[in-house]
mmCIF file of C-alpha atoms and ligand atoms in Angstrom:
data_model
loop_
_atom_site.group_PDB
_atom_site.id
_atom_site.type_symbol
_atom_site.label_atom_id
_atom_site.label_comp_id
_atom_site.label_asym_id
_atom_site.label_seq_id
_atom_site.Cartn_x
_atom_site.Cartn_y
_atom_site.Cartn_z
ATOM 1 C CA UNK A 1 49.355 20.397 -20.660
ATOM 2 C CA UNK A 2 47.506 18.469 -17.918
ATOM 3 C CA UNK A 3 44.089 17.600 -18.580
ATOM 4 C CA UNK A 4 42.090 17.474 -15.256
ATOM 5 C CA UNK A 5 38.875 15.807 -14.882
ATOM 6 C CA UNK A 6 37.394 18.192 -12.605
ATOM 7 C CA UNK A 7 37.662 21.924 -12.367
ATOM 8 C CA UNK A 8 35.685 23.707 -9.708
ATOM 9 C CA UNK A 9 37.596 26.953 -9.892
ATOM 10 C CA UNK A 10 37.530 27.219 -13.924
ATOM 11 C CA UNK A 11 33.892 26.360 -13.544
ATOM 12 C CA UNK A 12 32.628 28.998 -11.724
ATOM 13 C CA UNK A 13 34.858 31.984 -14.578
ATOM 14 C CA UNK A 14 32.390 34.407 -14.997
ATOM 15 C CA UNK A 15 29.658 33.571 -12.179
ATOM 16 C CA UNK A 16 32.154 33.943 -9.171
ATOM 17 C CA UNK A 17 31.386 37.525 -8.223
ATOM 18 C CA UNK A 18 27.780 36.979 -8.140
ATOM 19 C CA UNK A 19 27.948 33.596 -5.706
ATOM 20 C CA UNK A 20 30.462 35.561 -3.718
ATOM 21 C CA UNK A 21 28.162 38.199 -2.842
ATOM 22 C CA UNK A 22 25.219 35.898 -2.423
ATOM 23 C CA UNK A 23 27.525 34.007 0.298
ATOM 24 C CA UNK A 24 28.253 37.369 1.801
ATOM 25 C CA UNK A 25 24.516 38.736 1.691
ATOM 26 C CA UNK A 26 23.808 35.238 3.740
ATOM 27 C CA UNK A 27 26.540 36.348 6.458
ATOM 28 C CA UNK A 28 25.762 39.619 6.463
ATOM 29 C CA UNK A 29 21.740 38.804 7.535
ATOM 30 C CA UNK A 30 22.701 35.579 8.982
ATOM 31 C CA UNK A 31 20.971 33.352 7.213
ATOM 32 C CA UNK A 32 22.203 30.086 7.492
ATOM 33 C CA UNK A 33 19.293 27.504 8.457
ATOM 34 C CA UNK A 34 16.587 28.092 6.216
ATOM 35 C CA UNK A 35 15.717 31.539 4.127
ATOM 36 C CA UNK A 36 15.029 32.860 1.138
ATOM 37 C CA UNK A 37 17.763 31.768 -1.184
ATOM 38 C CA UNK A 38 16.301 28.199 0.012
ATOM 39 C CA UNK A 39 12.808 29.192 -0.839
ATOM 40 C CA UNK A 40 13.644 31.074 -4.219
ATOM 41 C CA UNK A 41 15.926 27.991 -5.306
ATOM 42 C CA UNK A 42 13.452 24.640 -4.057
ATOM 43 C CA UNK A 43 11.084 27.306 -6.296
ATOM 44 C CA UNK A 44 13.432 27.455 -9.247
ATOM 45 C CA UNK A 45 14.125 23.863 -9.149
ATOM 46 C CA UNK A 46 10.823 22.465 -9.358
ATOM 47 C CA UNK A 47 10.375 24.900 -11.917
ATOM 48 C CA UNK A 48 13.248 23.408 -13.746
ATOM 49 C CA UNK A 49 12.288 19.980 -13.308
ATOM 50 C CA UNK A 50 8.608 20.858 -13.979
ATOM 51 C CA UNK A 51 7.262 19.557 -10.892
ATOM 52 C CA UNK A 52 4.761 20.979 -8.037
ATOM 53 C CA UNK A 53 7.162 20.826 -5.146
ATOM 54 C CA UNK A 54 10.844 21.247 -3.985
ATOM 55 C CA UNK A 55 12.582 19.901 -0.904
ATOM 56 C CA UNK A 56 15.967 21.016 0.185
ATOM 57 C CA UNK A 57 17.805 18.336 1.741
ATOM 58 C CA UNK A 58 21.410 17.642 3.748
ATOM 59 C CA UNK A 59 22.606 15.108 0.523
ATOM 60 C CA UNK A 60 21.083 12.814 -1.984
ATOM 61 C CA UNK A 61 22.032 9.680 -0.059
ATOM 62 C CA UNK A 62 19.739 11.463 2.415
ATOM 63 C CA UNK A 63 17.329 12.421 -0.321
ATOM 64 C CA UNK A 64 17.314 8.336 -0.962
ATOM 65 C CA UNK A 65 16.604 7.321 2.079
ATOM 66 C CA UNK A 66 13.784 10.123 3.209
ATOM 67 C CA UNK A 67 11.812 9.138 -0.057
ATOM 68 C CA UNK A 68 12.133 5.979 0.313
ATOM 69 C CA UNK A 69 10.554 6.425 4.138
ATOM 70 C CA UNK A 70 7.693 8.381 2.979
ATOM 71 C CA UNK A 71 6.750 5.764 0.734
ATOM 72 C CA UNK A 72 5.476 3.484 3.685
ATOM 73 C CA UNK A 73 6.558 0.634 2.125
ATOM 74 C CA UNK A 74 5.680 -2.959 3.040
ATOM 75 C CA UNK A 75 7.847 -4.124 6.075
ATOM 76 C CA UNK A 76 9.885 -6.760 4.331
ATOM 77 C CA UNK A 77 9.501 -6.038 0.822
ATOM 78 C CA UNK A 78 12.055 -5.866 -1.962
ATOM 79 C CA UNK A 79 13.724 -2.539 -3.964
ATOM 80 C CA UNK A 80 14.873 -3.213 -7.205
ATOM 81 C CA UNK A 81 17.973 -1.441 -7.673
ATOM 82 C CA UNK A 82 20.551 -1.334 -10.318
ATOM 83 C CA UNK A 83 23.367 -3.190 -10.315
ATOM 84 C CA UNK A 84 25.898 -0.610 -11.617
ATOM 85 C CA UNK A 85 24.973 2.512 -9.579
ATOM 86 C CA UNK A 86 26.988 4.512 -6.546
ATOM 87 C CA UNK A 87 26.876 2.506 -3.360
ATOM 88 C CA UNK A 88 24.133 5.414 -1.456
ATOM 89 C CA UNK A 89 21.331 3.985 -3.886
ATOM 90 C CA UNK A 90 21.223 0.501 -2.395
ATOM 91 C CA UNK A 91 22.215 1.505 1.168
ATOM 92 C CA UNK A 92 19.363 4.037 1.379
ATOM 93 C CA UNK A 93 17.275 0.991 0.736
ATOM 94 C CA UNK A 94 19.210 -0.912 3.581
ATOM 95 C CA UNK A 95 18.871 2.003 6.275
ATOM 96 C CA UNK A 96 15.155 1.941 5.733
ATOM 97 C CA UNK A 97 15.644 -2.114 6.622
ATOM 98 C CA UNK A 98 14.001 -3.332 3.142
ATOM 99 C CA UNK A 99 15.792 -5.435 1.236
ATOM 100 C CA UNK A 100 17.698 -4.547 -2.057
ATOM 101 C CA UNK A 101 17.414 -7.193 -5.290
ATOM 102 C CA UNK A 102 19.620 -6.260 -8.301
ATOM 103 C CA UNK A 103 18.963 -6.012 -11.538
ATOM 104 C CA UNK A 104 21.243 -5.908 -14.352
ATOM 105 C CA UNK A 105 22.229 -3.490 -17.086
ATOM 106 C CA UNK A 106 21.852 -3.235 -20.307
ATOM 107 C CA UNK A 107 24.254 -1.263 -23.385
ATOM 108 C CA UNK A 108 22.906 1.560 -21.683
ATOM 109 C CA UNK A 109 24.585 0.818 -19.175
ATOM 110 C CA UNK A 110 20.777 1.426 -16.942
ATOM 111 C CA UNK A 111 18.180 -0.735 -16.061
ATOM 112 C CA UNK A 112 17.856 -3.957 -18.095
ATOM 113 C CA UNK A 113 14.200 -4.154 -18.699
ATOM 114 C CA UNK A 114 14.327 -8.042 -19.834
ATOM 115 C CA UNK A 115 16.115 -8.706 -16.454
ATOM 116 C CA UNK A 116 13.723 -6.227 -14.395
ATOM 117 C CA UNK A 117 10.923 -8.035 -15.812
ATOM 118 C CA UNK A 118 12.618 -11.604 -14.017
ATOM 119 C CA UNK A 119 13.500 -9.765 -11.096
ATOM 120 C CA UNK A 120 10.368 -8.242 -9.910
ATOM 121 C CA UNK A 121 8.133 -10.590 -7.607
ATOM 122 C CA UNK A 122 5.331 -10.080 -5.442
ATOM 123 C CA UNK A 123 7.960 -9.247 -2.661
ATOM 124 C CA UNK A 124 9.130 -6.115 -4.705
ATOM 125 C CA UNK A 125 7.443 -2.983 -3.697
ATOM 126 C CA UNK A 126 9.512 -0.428 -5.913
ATOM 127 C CA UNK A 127 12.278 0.308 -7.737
ATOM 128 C CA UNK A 128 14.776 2.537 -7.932
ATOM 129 C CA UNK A 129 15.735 4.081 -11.504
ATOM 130 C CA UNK A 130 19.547 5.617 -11.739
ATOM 131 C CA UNK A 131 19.786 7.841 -14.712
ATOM 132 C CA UNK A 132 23.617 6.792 -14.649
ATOM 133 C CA UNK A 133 26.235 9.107 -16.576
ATOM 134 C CA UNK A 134 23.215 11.557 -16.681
ATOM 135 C CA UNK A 135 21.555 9.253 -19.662
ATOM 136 C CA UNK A 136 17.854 8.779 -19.314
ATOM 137 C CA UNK A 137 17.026 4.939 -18.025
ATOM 138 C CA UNK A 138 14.206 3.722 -20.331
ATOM 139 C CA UNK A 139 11.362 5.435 -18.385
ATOM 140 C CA UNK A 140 8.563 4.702 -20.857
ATOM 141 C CA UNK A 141 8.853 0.721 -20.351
ATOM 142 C CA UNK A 142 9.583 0.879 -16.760
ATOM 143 C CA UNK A 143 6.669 2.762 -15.747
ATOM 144 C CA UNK A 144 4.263 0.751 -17.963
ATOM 145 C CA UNK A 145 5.656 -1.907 -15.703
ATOM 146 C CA UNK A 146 5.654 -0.746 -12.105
ATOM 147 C CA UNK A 147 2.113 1.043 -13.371
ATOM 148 C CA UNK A 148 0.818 -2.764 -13.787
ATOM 149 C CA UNK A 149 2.017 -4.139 -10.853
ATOM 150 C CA UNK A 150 1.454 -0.950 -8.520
ATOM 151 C CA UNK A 151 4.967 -0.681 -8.020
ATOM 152 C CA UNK A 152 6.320 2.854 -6.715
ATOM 153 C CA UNK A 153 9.187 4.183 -8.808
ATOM 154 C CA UNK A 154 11.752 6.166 -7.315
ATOM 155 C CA UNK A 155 14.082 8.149 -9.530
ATOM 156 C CA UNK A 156 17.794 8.692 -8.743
ATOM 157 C CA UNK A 157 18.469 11.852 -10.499
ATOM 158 C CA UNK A 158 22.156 12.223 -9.006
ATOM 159 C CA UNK A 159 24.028 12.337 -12.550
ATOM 160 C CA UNK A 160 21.261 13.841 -14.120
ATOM 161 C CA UNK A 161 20.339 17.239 -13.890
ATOM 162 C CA UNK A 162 19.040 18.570 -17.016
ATOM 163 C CA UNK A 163 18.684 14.807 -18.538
ATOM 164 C CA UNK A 164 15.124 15.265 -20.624
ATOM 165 C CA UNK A 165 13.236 11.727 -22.026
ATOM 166 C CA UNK A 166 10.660 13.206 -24.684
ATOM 167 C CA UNK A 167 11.219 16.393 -23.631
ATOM 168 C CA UNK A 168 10.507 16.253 -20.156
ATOM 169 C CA UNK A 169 13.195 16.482 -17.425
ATOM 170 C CA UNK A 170 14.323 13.637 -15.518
ATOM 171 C CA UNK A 171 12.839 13.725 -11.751
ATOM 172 C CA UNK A 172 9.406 14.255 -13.184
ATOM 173 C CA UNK A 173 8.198 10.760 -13.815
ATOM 174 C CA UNK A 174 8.910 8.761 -10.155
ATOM 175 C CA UNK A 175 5.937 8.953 -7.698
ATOM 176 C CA UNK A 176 9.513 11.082 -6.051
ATOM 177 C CA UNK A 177 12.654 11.387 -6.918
ATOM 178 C CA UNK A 178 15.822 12.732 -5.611
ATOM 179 C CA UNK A 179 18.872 14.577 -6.805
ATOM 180 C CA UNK A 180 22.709 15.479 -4.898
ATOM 181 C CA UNK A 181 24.235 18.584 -5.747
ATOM 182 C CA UNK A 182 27.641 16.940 -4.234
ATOM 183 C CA UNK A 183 29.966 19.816 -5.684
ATOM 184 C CA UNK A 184 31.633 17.707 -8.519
ATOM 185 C CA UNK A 185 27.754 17.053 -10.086
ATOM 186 C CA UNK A 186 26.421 18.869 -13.022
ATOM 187 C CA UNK A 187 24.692 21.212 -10.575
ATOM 188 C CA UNK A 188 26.590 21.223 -7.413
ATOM 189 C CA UNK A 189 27.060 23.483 -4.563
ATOM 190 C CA UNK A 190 30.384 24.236 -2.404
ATOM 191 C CA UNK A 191 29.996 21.254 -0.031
ATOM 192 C CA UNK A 192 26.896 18.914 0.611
ATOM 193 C CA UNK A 193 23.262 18.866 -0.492
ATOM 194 C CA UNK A 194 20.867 17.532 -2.074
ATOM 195 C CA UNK A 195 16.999 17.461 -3.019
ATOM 196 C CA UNK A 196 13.644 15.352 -3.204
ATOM 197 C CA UNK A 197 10.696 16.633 -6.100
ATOM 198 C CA UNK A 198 7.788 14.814 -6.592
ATOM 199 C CA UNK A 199 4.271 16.532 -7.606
ATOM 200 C CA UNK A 200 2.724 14.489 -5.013
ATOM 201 C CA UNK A 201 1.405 16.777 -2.299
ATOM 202 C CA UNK A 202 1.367 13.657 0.058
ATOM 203 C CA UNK A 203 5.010 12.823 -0.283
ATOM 204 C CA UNK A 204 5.969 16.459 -0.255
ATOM 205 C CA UNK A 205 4.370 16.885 3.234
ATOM 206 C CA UNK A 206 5.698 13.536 4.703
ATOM 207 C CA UNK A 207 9.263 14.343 3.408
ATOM 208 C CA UNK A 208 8.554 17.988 4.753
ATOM 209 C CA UNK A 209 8.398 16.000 8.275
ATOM 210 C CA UNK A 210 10.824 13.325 8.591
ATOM 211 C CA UNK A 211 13.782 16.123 7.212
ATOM 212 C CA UNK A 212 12.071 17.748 10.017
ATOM 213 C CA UNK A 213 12.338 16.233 13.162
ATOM 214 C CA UNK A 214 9.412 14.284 12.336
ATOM 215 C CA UNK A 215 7.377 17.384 12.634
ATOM 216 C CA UNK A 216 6.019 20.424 10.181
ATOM 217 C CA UNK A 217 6.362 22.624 13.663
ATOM 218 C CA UNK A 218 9.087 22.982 16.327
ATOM 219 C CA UNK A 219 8.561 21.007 19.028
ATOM 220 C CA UNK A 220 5.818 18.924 17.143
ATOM 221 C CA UNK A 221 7.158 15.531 16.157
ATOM 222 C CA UNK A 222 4.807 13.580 14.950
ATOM 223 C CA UNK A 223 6.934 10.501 13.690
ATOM 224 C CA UNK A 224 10.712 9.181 14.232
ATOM 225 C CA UNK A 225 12.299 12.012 11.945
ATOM 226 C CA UNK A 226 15.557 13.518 11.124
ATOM 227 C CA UNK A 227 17.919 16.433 10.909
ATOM 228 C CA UNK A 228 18.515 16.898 6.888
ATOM 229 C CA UNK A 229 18.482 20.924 5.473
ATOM 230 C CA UNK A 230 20.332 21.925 2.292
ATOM 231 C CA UNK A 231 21.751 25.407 3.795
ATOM 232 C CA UNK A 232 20.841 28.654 2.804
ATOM 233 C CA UNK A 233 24.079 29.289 1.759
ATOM 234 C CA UNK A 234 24.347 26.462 -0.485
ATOM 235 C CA UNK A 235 21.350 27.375 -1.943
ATOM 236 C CA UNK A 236 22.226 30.615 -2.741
ATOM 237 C CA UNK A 237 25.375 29.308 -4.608
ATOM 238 C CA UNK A 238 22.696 26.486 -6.310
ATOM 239 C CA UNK A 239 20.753 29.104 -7.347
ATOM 240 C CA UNK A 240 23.468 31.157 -9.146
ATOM 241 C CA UNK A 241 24.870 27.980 -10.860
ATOM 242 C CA UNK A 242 21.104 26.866 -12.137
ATOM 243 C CA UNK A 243 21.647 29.833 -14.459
ATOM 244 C CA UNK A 244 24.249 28.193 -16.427
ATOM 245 C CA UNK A 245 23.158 24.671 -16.198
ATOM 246 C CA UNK A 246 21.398 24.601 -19.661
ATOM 247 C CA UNK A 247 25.042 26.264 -21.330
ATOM 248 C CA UNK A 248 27.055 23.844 -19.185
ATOM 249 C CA UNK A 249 25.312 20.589 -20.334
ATOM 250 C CA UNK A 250 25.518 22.025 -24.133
ATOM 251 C CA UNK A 251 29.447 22.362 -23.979
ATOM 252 C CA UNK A 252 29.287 18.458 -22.786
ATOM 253 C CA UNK A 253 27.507 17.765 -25.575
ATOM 254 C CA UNK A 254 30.222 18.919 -28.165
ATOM 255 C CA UNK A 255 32.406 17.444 -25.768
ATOM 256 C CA UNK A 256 30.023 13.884 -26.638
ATOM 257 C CA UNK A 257 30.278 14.641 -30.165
ATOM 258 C CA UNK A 258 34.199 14.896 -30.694
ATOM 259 C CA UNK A 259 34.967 12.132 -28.263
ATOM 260 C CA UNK A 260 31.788 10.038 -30.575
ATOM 261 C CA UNK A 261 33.863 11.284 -33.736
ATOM 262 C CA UNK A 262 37.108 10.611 -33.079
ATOM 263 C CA UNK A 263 36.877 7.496 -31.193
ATOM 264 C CA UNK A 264 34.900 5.601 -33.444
ATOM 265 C CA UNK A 265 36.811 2.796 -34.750
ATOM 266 C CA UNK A 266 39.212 3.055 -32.591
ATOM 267 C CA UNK A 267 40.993 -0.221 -30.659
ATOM 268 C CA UNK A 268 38.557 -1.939 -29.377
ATOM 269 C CA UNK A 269 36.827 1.098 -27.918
ATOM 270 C CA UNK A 270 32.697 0.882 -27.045
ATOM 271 C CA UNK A 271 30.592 3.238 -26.451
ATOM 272 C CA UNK A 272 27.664 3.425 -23.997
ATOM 273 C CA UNK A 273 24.460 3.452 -25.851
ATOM 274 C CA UNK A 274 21.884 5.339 -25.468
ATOM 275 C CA UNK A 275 18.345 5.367 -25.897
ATOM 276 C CA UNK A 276 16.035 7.111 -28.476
ATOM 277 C CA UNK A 277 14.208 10.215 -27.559
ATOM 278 C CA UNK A 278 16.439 11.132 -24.477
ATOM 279 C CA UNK A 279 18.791 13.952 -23.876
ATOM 280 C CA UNK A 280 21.999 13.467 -21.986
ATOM 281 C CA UNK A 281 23.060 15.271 -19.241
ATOM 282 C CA UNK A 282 26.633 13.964 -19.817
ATOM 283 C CA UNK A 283 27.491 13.867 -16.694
ATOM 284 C CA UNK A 284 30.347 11.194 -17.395
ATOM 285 C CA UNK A 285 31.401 9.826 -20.671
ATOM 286 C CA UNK A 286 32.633 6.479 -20.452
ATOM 287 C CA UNK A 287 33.775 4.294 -22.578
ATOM 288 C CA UNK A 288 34.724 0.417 -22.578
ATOM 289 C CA UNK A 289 38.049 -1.539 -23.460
ATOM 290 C CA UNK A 290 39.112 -4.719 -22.611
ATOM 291 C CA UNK A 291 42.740 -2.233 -22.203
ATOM 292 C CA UNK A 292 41.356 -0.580 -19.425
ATOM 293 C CA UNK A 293 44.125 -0.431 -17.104
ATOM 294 C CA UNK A 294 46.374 -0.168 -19.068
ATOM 295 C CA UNK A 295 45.047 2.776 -21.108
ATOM 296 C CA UNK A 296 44.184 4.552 -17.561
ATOM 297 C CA UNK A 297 48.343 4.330 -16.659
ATOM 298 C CA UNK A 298 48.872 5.259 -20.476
ATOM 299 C CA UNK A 299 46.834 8.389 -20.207
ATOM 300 C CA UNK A 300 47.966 9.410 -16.455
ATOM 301 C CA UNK A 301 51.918 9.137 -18.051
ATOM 302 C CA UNK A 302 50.109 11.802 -20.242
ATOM 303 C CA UNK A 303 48.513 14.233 -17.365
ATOM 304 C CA UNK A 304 45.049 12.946 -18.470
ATOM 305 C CA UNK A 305 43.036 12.566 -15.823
ATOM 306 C CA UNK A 306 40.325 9.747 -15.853
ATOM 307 C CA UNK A 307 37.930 7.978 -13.253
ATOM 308 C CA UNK A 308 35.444 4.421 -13.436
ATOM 309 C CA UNK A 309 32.347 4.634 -12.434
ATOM 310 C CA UNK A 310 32.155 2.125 -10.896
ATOM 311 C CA UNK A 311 35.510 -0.079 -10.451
ATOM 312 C CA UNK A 312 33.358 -2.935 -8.578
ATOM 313 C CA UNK A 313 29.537 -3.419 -9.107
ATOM 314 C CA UNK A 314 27.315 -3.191 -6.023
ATOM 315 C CA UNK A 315 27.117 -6.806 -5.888
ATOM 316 C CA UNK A 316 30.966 -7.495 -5.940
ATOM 317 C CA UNK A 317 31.125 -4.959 -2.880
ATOM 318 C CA UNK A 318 32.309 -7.094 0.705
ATOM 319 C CA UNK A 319 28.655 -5.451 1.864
ATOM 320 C CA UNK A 320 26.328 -7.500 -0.594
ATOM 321 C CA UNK A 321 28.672 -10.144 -1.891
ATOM 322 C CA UNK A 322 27.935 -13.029 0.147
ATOM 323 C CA UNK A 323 23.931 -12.818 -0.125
ATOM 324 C CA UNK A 324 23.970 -11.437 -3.815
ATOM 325 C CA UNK A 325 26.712 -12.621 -6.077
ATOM 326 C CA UNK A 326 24.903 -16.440 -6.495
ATOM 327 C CA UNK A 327 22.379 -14.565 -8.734
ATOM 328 C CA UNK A 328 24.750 -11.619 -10.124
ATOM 329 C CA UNK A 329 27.926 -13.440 -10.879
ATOM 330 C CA UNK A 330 26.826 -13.613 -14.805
ATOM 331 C CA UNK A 331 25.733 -9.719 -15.011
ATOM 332 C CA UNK A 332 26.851 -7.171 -17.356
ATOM 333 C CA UNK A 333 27.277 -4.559 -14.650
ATOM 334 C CA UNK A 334 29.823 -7.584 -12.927
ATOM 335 C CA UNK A 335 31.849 -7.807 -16.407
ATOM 336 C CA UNK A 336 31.882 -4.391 -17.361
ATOM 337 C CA UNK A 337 33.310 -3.343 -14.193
ATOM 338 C CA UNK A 338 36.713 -3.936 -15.514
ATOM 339 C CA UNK A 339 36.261 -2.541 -19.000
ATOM 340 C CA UNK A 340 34.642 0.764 -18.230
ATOM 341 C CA UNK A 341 36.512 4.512 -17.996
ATOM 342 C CA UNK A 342 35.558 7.492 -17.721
ATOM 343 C CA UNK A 343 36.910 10.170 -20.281
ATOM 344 C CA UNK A 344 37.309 13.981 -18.575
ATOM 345 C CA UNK A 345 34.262 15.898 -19.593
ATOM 346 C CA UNK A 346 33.177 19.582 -18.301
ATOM 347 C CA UNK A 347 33.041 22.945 -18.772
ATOM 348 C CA UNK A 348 36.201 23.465 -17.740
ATOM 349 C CA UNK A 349 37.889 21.706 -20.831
ATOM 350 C CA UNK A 350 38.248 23.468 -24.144
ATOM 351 C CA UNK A 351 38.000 21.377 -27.722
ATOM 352 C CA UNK A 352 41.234 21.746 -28.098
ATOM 353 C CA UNK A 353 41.781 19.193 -25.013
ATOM 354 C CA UNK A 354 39.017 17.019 -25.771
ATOM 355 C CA UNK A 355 40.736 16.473 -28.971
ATOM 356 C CA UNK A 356 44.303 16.221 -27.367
ATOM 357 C CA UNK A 357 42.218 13.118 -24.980
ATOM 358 C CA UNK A 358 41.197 12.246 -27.786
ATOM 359 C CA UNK A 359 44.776 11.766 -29.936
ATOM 360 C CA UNK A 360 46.276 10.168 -26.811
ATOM 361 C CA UNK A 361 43.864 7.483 -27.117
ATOM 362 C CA UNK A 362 44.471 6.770 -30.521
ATOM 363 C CA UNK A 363 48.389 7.061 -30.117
ATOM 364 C CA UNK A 364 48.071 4.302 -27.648
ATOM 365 C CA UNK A 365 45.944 2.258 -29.693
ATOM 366 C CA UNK A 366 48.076 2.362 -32.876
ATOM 367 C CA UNK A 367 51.593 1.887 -30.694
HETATM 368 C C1 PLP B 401 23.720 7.696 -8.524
HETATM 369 C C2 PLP B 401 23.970 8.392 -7.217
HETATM 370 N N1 PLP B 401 23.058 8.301 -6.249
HETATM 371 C C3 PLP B 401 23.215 8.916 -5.068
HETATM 372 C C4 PLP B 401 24.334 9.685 -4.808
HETATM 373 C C5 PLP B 401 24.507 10.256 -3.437
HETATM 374 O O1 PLP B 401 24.661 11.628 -3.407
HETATM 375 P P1 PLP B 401 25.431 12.349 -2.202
HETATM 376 O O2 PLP B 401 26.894 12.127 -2.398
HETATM 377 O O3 PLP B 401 25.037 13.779 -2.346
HETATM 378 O O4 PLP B 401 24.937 11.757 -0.934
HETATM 379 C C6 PLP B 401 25.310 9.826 -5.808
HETATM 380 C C7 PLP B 401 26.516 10.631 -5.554
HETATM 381 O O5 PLP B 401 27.562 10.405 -6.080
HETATM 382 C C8 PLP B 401 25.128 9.163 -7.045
HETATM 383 O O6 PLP B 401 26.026 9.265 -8.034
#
């Protein structure tokens, strides 16, 4: 039995008809840039995420690096960014030509608020929270921090759609915040896209324009703008998938709680922690042993797919190692990099092959 760790096709059993004939109402009337699958789903979204306003965008690298433009940022300032994040968070802060500063992790394998307090200086202008294997970053403390030192805070919501910290969904506490619906995400769509909320009418507007051309209007460009649309299509599809997101994230929960259960004790084996009052999106589970590799060949002999997220931190990358690794080299996110795996997790997988992961890691534990 091979255990895949994605599994677009078995995802979309039982909603397939219905995004097939929203793709074919789109061809039928043509609607491909903009339209009302677009409106109805930015609507749906921000209704989701409990915010005033929606914007459709190409990606969520893009998303990144519009919201970090409309933030008008000092010329020259600092972003604090996690250290142990996908690569698109610190280059969106590059392409805007600000400078990134890393902070480590904690157990939670998000923001270390001890080293966040070190890091920030009066060149830092905001930071960037990454809700990283969809578990809430430690919102509370950061805010109370960026709050004090008028700070903007930019959420990256990319792994965590659904994710709620005291009830509330992630993407509602950042001045903005941005989200990909790359297809293999909780809530992703047959190619590229992505989103920025925010409940700031301000931001809303000035993303509005630089996705825009730099203008609200045809033909009136205001400012140095871009070309970024999430299609109609795509939305469509997005729109038929937000349906089940709620369901999806609960079966990755039981998923959480066998892997929790039967892996405890086991080897050498850590979990991620995570913090009180949040709700998981679960959109990885990963796990830590100082057997990574070889428990990765171990469980591909097996058909068990697995992935690491991330196999170098930002700050080991060739990009940022030569002006960043004199203050990073003694990070958790720079450690961890060799210990962490991700475990297949999704709708797609039954209990029965959780637990069969699950029996395959103890086997090669115990040999
Ligand atoms: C944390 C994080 N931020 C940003 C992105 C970028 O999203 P996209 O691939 O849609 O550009 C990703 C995608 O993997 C991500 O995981």
């Amino acid at each position: 039995m091979k255990i895949s760790f994605l599994d677009l096709k078995k995802q979309i059993r039982g909603i397939d008809k219905k995004i097939i004939s929203s793709i074919n109402k789109n061809i039928k009337s043509s609607s491909f840039i903009g339209g009302e699958d677009l409106d109805n789903f930015q609507k749906k979204f921000s209704k989701y995420i409990n915010v005033k306003y929606c914007l459709g965008v190409a990606n969520g690298t893009d998303a990144l690096e519009i919201a970090i433009k409309c933030l008008n940022l000092k010329k020259n300032s600092e972003i604090i960014v996690p250290a142990n994040t996908w690569i698109s968070t610190a280059e969106a802060v590059l392409n805007n030509n600000l400078y990134v500063k890393f902070v480590d992790v904690d157990e939670t394998h998000n923001i270390c608020i001890k080293d966040l307090k070190k890091k920030i200086s009066k060149k830092t202008s905001a930071i960037i929270i990454v809700h990283l294997f969809g578990n809430p970053a430690n919102i509370n403390e950061i805010k109370k921090i960026s709050k004090s030192m008028s700070i903007k805070l930019i959420e990256d919501c990319a792994q965590s759609h659904g994710a709620e910290y005291h009830e509330k969904k992630t993407g509602c506490f950042g001045d903005i915040s941005t989200f990909s619906f790359f297809p293999s995400k909780n809530l992703g769509c047959f190619g590229d896209g992505g989103c920025i909320v925010t409940n700031k009418k301000k931001l809303f507007t000035q993303a509005r324009k630089i996705a825009n051309h730099g203008g609200l209007k045809k033909n009136q460009h205001t400012l140095i703008g871009r070309n970024s649309r999430l299609d109609n299509i795509q939305a469509g599809i997005l729109k038929v998938k937000l349906t089940q997101l709620n369901k999806w994230i609960e079966i990755r929960k039981i998923q959480v709680n066998i892997y929790r259960k039967y892996l405890k004790n086991v080897g050498d084996i850590e979990f991620v922690k995570t913090i009180d009052n949040a709700k998981s999106s679960n959109h990885l589970f990963v796990i830590k042993t100082k057997k990574r590799n070889q428990l990765k060949n171990y469980l591909n002999k097996k058909k068990i797919s697995t992935g690491i997220h991330y196999p170098l931190s930002l700050p080991q990358t060739p990009l940022f190692k030569y002006k960043h690794m004199f203050y990073c080299k003694k990070m958790n996110a720079v450690k961890w990099s060799k210990n962490i795996i991700s475990l297949p997790i999704g709708e797609h997988l039954t209990k029965k092959e959780i637990i069969k992961v699950c029996l395959s890691i103890k086997y090669f534990f115990n040999d």
